[in-house]
Tab-separated table of C-alpha atoms in Angstrom:
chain	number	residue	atom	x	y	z
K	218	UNK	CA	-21.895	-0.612	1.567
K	219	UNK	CA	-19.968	2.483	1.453
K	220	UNK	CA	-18.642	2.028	5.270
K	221	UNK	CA	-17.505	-1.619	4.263
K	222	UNK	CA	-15.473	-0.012	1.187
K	223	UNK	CA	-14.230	2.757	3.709
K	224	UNK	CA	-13.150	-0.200	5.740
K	225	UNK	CA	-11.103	-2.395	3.178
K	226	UNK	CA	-9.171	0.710	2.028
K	227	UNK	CA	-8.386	1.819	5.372
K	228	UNK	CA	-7.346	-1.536	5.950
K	229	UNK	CA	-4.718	-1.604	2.936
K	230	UNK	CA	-3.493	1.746	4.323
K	231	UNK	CA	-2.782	0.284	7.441
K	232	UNK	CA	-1.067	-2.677	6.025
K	233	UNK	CA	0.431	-0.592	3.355
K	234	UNK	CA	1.958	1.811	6.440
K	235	UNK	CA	2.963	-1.794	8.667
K	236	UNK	CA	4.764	-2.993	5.233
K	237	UNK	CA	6.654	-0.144	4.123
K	238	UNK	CA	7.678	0.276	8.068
K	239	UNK	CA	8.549	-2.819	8.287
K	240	UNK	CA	10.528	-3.015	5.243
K	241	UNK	CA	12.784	-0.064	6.292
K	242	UNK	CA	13.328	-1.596	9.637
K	243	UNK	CA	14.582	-4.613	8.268
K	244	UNK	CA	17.154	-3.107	5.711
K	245	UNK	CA	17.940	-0.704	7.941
K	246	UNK	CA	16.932	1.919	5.602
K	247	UNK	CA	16.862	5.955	6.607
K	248	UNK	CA	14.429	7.839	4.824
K	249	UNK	CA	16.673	9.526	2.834
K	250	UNK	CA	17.845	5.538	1.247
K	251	UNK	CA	14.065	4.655	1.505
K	252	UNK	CA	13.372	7.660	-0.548
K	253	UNK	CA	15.916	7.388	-3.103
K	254	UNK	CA	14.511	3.970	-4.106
K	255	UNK	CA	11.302	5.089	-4.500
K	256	UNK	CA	11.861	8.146	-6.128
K	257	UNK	CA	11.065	10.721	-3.587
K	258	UNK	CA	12.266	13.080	-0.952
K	259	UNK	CA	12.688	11.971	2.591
K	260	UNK	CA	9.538	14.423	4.119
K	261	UNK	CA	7.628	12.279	2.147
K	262	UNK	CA	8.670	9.406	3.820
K	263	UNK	CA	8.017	11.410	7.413
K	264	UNK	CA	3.926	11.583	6.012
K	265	UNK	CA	3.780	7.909	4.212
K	266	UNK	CA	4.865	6.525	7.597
K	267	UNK	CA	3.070	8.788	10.076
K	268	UNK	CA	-0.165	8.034	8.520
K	269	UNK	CA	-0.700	11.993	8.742
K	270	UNK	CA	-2.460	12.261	4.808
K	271	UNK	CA	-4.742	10.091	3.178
K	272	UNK	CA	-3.368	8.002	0.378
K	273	UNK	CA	-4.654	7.066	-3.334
K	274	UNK	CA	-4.691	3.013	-3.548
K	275	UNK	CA	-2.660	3.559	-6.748
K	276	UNK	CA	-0.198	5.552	-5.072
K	277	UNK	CA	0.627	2.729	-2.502
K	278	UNK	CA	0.531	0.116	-4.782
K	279	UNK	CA	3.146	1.714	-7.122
K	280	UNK	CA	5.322	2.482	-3.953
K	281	UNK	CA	5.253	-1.191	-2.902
K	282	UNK	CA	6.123	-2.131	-6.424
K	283	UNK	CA	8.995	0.130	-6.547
K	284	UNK	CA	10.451	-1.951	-3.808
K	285	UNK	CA	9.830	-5.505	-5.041
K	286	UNK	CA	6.551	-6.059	-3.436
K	287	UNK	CA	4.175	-8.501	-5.203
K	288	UNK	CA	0.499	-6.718	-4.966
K	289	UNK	CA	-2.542	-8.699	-5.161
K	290	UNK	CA	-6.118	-7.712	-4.336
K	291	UNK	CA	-8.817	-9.763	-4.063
K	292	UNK	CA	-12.400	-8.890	-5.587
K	293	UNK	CA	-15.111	-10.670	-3.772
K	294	UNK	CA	-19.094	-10.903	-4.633
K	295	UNK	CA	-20.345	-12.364	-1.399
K	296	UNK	CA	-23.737	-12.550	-3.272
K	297	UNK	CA	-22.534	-14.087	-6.375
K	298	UNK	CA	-20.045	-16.528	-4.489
K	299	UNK	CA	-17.607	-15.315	-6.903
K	300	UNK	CA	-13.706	-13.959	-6.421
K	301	UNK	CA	-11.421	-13.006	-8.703
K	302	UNK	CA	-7.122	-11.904	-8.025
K	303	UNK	CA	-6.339	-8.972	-9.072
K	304	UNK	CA	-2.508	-8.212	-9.634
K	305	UNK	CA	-1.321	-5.001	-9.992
K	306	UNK	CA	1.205	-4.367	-12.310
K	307	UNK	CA	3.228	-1.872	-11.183
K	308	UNK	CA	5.642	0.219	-14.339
């Protein structure tokens, strides 16, 4: 069970890292503009895209809100047959 959780939230770091890439890419963004929006310094850019420091869930998800992203988890109970969204509202 816990390798499975391991799993999923290495999986929404990778996606998390692909999507914030991604987005800079696209708006042709330095780190230094990508920072500003989010309300950091430009390092910190450097380690959220390098993948070099583990990351809290909640600190990716209120990233990914900062820049427009709609975030949406999805709680399943393979036993139960049950699944619930989960949006995250992001301040």
């Amino acid at each position: 069970m816990k390798n499975r959780t391991l799993d999923c939230i290495e999986q929404f770091r990778t996606d998390f890292i692909r999507q914030l890439v991604d987005y800079k890419r696209k708006n042709g963004l330095a780190n230094e503009e990508l920072a500003k929006m989010i309300g950091c310094n430009a390092s910190y850019i450097s380690i959220l895209t390098s993948a070099t420091r583990p990351l809290k869930i909640d600190t990716m998800v209120e990233i990914l809100g900062a820049l427009g992203f709609d975030v949406r988890m999805k709680i399943v109970n393979p036993k139960l047959g049950r699944k619930r969204l989960v949006r995250a509202k992001v301040k």
